[in-house]
Coordinates of C-alpha atoms and ligand atoms in Angstrom, one line a residue:
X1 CA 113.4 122.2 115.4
X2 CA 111.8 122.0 111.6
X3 CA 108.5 120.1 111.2
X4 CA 107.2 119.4 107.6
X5 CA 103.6 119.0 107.6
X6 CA 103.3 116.7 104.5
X7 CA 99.6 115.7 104.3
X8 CA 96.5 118.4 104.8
X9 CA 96.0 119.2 108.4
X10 CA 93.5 121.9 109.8
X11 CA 94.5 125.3 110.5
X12 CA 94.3 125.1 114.0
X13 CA 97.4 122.6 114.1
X14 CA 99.9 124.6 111.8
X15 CA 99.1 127.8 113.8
X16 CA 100.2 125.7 117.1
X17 CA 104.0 125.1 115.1
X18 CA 103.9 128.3 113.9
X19 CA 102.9 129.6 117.0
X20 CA 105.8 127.9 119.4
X21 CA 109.4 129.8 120.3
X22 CA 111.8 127.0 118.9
X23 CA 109.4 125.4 116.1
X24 CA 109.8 126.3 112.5
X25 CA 107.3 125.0 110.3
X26 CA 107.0 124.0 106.7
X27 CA 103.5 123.2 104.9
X28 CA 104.0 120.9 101.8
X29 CA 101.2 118.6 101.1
X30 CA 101.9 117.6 97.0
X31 CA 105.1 115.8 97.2
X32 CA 106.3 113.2 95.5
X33 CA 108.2 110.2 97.4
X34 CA 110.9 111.1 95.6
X35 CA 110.6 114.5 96.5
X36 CA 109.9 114.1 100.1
X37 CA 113.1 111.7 100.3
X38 CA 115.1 114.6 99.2
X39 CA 113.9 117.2 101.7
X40 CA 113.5 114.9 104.3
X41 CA 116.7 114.9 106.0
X42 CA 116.6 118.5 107.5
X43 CA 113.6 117.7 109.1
X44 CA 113.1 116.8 113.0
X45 CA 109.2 116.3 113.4
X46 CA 106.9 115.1 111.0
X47 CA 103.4 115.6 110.4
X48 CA 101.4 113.1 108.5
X49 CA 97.8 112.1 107.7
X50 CA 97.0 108.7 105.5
X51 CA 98.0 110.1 102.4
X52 CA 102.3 110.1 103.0
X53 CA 103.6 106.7 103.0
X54 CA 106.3 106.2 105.8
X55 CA 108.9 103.2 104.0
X56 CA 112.1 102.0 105.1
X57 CA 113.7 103.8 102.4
X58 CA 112.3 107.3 102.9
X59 CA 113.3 106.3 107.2
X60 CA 116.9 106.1 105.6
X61 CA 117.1 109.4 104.8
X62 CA 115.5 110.7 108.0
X63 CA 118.8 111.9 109.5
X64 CA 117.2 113.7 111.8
X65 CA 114.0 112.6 112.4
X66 CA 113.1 112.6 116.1
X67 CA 109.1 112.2 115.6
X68 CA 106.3 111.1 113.1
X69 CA 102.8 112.4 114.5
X70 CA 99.4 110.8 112.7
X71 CA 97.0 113.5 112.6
X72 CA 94.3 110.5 112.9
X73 CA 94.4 106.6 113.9
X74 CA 95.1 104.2 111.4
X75 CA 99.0 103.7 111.3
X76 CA 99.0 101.7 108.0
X77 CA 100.9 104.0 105.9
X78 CA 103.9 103.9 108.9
X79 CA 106.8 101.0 108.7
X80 CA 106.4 101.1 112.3
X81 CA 109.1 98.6 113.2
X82 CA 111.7 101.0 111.0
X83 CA 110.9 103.9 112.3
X84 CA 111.7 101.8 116.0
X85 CA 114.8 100.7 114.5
X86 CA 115.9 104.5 113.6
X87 CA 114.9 105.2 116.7
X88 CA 112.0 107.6 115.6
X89 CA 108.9 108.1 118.0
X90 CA 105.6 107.3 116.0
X91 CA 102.4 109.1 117.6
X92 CA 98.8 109.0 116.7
X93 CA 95.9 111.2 118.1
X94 CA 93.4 108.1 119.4
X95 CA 90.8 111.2 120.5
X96 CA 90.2 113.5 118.4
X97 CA 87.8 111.6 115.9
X98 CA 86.1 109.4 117.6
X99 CA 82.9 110.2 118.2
X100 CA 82.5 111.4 114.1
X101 CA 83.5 108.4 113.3
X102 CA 81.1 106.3 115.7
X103 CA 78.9 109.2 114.2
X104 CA 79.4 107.5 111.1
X105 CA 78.6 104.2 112.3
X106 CA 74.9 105.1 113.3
X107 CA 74.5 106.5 110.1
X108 CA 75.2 104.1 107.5
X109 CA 73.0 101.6 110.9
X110 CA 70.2 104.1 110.1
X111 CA 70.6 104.5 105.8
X112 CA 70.9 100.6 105.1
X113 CA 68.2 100.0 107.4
X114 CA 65.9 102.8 106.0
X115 CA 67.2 102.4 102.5
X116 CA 68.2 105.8 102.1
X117 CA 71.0 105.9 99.4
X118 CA 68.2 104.2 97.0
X119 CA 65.2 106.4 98.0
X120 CA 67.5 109.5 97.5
X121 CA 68.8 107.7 94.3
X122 CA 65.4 106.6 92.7
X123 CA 63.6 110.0 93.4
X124 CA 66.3 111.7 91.4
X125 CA 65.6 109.9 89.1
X126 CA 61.9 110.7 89.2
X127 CA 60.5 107.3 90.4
X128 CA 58.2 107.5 94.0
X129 CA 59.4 104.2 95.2
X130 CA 57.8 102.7 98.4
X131 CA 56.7 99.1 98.6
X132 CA 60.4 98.2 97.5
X133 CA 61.8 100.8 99.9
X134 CA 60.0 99.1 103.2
X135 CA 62.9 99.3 105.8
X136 CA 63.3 97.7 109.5
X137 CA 63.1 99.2 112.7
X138 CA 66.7 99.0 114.6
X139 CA 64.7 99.1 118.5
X140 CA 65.6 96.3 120.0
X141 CA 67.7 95.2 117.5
X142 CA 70.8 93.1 118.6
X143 CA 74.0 95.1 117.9
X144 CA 77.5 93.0 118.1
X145 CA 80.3 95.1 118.0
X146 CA 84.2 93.3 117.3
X147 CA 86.0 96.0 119.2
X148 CA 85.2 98.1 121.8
X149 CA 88.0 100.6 122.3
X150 CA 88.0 104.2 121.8
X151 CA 85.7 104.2 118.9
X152 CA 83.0 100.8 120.1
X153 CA 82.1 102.1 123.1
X154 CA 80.4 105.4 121.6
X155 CA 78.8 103.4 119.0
X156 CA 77.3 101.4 121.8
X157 CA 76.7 104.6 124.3
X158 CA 74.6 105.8 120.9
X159 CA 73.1 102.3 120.3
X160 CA 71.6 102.1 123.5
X161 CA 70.1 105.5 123.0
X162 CA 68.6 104.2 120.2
X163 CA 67.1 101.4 122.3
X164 CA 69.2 98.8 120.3
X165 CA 71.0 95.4 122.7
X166 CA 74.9 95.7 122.6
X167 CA 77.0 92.5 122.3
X168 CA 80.8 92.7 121.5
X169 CA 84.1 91.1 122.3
X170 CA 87.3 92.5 122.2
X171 CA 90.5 90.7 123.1
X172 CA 92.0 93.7 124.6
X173 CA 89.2 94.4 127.1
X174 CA 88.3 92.4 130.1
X175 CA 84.9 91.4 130.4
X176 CA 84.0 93.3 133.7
X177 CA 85.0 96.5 131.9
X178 CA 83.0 95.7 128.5
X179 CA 79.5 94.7 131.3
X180 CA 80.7 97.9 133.1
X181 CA 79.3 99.9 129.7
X182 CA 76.1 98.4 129.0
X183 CA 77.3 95.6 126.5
X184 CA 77.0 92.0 127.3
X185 CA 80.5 90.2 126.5
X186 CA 80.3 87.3 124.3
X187 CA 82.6 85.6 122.0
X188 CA 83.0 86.1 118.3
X189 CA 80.9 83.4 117.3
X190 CA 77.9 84.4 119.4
X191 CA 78.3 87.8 117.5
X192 CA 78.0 85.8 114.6
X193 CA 75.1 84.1 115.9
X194 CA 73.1 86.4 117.2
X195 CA 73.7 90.1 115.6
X196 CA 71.1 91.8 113.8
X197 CA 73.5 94.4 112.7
X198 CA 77.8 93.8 113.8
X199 CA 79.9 96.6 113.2
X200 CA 83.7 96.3 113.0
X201 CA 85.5 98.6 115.2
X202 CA 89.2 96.9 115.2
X203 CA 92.7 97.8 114.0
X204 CA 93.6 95.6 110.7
X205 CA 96.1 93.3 111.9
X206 CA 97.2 89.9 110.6
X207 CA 94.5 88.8 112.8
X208 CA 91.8 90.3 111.9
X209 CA 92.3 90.7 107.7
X210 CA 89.6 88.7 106.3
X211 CA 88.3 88.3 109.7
X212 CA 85.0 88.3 107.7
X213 CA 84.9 85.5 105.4
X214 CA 82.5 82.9 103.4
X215 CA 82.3 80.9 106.9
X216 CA 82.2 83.7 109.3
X217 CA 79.9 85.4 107.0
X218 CA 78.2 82.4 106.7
X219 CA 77.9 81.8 110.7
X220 CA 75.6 85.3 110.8
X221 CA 72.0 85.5 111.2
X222 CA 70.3 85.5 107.8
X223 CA 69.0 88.8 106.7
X224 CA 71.7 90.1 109.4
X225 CA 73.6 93.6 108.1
X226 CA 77.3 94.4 108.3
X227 CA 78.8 97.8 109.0
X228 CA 82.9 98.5 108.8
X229 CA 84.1 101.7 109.1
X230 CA 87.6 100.6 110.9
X231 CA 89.7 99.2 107.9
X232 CA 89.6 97.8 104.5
X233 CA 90.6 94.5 104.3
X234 CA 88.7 93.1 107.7
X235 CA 86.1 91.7 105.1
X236 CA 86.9 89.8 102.3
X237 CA 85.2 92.0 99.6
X238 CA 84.5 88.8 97.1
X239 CA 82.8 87.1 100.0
X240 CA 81.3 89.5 101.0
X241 CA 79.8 90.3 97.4
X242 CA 78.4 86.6 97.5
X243 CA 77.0 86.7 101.0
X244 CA 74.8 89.6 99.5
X245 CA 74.2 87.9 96.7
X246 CA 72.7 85.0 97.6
X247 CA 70.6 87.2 100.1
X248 CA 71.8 85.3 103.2
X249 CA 73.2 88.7 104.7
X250 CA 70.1 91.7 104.3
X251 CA 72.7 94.4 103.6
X252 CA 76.4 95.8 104.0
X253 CA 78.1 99.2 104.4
X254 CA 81.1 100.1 103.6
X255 CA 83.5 103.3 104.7
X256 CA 86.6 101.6 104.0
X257 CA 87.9 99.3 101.0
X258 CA 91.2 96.8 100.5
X259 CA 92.2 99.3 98.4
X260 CA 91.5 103.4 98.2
X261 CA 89.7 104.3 96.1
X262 CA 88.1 100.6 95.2
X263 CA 86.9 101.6 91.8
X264 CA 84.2 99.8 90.2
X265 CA 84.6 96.4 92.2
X266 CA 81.5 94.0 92.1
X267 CA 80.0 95.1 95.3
X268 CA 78.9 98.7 93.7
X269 CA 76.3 96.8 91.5
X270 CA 74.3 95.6 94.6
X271 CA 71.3 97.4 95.9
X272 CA 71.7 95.9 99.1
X273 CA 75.1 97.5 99.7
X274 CA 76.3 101.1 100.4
X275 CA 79.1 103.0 100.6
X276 CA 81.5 106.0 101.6
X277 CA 84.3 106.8 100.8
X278 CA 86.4 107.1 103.4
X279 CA 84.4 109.7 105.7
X280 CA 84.2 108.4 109.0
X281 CA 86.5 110.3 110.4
X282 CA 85.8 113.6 108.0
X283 CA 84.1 116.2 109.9
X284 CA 85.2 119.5 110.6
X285 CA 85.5 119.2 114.3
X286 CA 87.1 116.1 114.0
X287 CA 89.9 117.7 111.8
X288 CA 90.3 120.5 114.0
X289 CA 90.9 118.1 116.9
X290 CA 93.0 115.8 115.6
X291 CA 95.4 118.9 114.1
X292 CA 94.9 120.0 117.6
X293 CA 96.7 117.0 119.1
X294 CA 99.2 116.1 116.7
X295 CA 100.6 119.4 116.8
X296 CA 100.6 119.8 120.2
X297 CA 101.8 116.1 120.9
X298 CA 104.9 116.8 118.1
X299 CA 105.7 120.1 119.9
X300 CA 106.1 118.6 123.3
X301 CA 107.7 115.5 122.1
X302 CA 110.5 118.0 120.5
X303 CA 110.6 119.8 123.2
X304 CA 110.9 118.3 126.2
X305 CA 111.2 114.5 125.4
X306 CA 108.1 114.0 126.7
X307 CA 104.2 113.1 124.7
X308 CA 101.3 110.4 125.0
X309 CA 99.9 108.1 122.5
X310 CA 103.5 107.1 121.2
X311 CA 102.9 103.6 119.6
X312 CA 106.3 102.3 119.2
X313 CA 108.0 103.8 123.2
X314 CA 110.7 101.3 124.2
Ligands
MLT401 C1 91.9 107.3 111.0 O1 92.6 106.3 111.0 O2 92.1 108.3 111.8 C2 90.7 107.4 110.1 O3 90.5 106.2 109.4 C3 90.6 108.6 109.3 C4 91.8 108.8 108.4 O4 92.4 107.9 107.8 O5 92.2 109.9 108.3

């Protein structure tokens, strides 16, 4: 069986192919679309981070194609519902980044509330800044999370630490299971309502793109701040740039854009708002695990027929 590992994935995974009796592996992370299309067809498995874009078109020439594995969560970049129809498995590793990424949540809680980007920022540029620089404590701080799966419930595990109050919803949870971990279950608009801070912790589906709007942004607690480091696209950036604007929301921060990299869109020009790009998920452990778990998910899939966290199983 030949797997083409067509995005950057950690050492650990390719040494798992290269490692297995029956798995021939081939490393080629620059293609073009073009390119991949060509070579595609010889391949069996194939091993992808966000970067390869998984189309109907390149799916046609996937003659052989038993198994797409997303070293990672987001499934964007997969035409799913292809790949279903050509009767390709599509795996992602739910696991393996979690915790950086709910990591990454408390730390861009902890820089907008402490103002950190702009203290670092100033005293580069040789100004001691304080009285503009005051920041807020997050104890006992009301938290709403919008999703608590994998990634939610560690934020709130490390919130609580932090002596903050969880709220959330999530439509996919029941509410004796969200109580069960410490966070009182309310709905959307009370999250709205009563957050000091709300971080975003959901797939972006139809439902939830521009989830965050002028009136839901509108509905939150003045001076309120609002984390997403789940997708770009959840928040309407323009609406978002307003809310800030007009100083009804305190401050915003940003891992993830509607489109990567966002350039020089108008939220960059606010001191109130900070940003990453893309590194919630970008630690070295988390790489290693997540090329852990592809590879190893891929390599049983081909092998015996058999794998968890397939998204599209009939
Ligand atoms: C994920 O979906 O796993 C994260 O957003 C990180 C990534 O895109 O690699």
């Amino acid at each position: 069986m030949r797997v083409l590992v067509s995005d950057p994935l950690s050492t650990v995974g390719i040494e798992i192919f290269k490692n297995t009796p029956g798995i021939e592996v081939d490393v080629k992370t620059d293609l073009s679309p073009s390119q991949l299309e060509d070579i595609i067809g010889v391949y069996h498995g194939l091993s992808i981070r966000s970067k390869t874009k998984v189309t109907e078109e390149m799916l046609a020439k996937a003659k052989n194609l038993k198994v797409i594995g997303r070293a990672g969560i987001g499934l964007d970049n997969v035409d799913i519902p292809a790949a279903t129809r050509a009767d390709i498995a599509v795996m992602n590793t739910p696991l393996g980044n979690a915790i950086t990424t709910a990591e990454h949540t408390i730390a861009m809680i902890m820089a907008l509330s402490r103002n950190i980007p702009r203290a670092t920022a100033t005293l580069k540029d040789g100004k001691w800044e304080k009285k503009n620089l005051r920041g807020r404590e997050i104890y006992n701080k009301t938290l709403g999370l919008v999703g608590i799966g994998n990634i939610g419930s560690l934020v709130a595990e490390r919130a609580m630490g932090l002596k903050m109050k969880v709220i959330g919803c999530d439509p996919y949870q029941d509410h004796d299971s969200i109580e069960r971990l410490g966070i009182r279950h309310v709905s959307f608009d009370e999250i709205l309502a009563e957050s000091d801070y709300i971080s975003i912790h959901t797939p972006k589906t139809p439902e939830t793109t521009n989830l965050f709007n002028r009136e839901t942004l509108y509905k939150m607690k003045q001076g309120a701040m609002l984390i997403n480091c789940a997708r770009g696209g959840i928040i309407n950036e323009d609406d978002l740039h307003e809310a800030l604007v007009s100083n009804h929301l305190g401050g915003a921060a940003l891992d993830v854009f509607v489109t990567e990299p966002p350039g020089k869109i108008c939220l960059m020009d606010l001191d109130n708002f900070i940003c990453t790009s893309h590194l919630g998920a970008s630690t070295h452990e988390a790489q290693d695990n997540v090329a852990r778990d592809v590879a190893t998910q891929m390599v049983d899939y081909l092998l015996t027929g058999n794998a968890p966290n397939i998204v599209n199983q009939k």
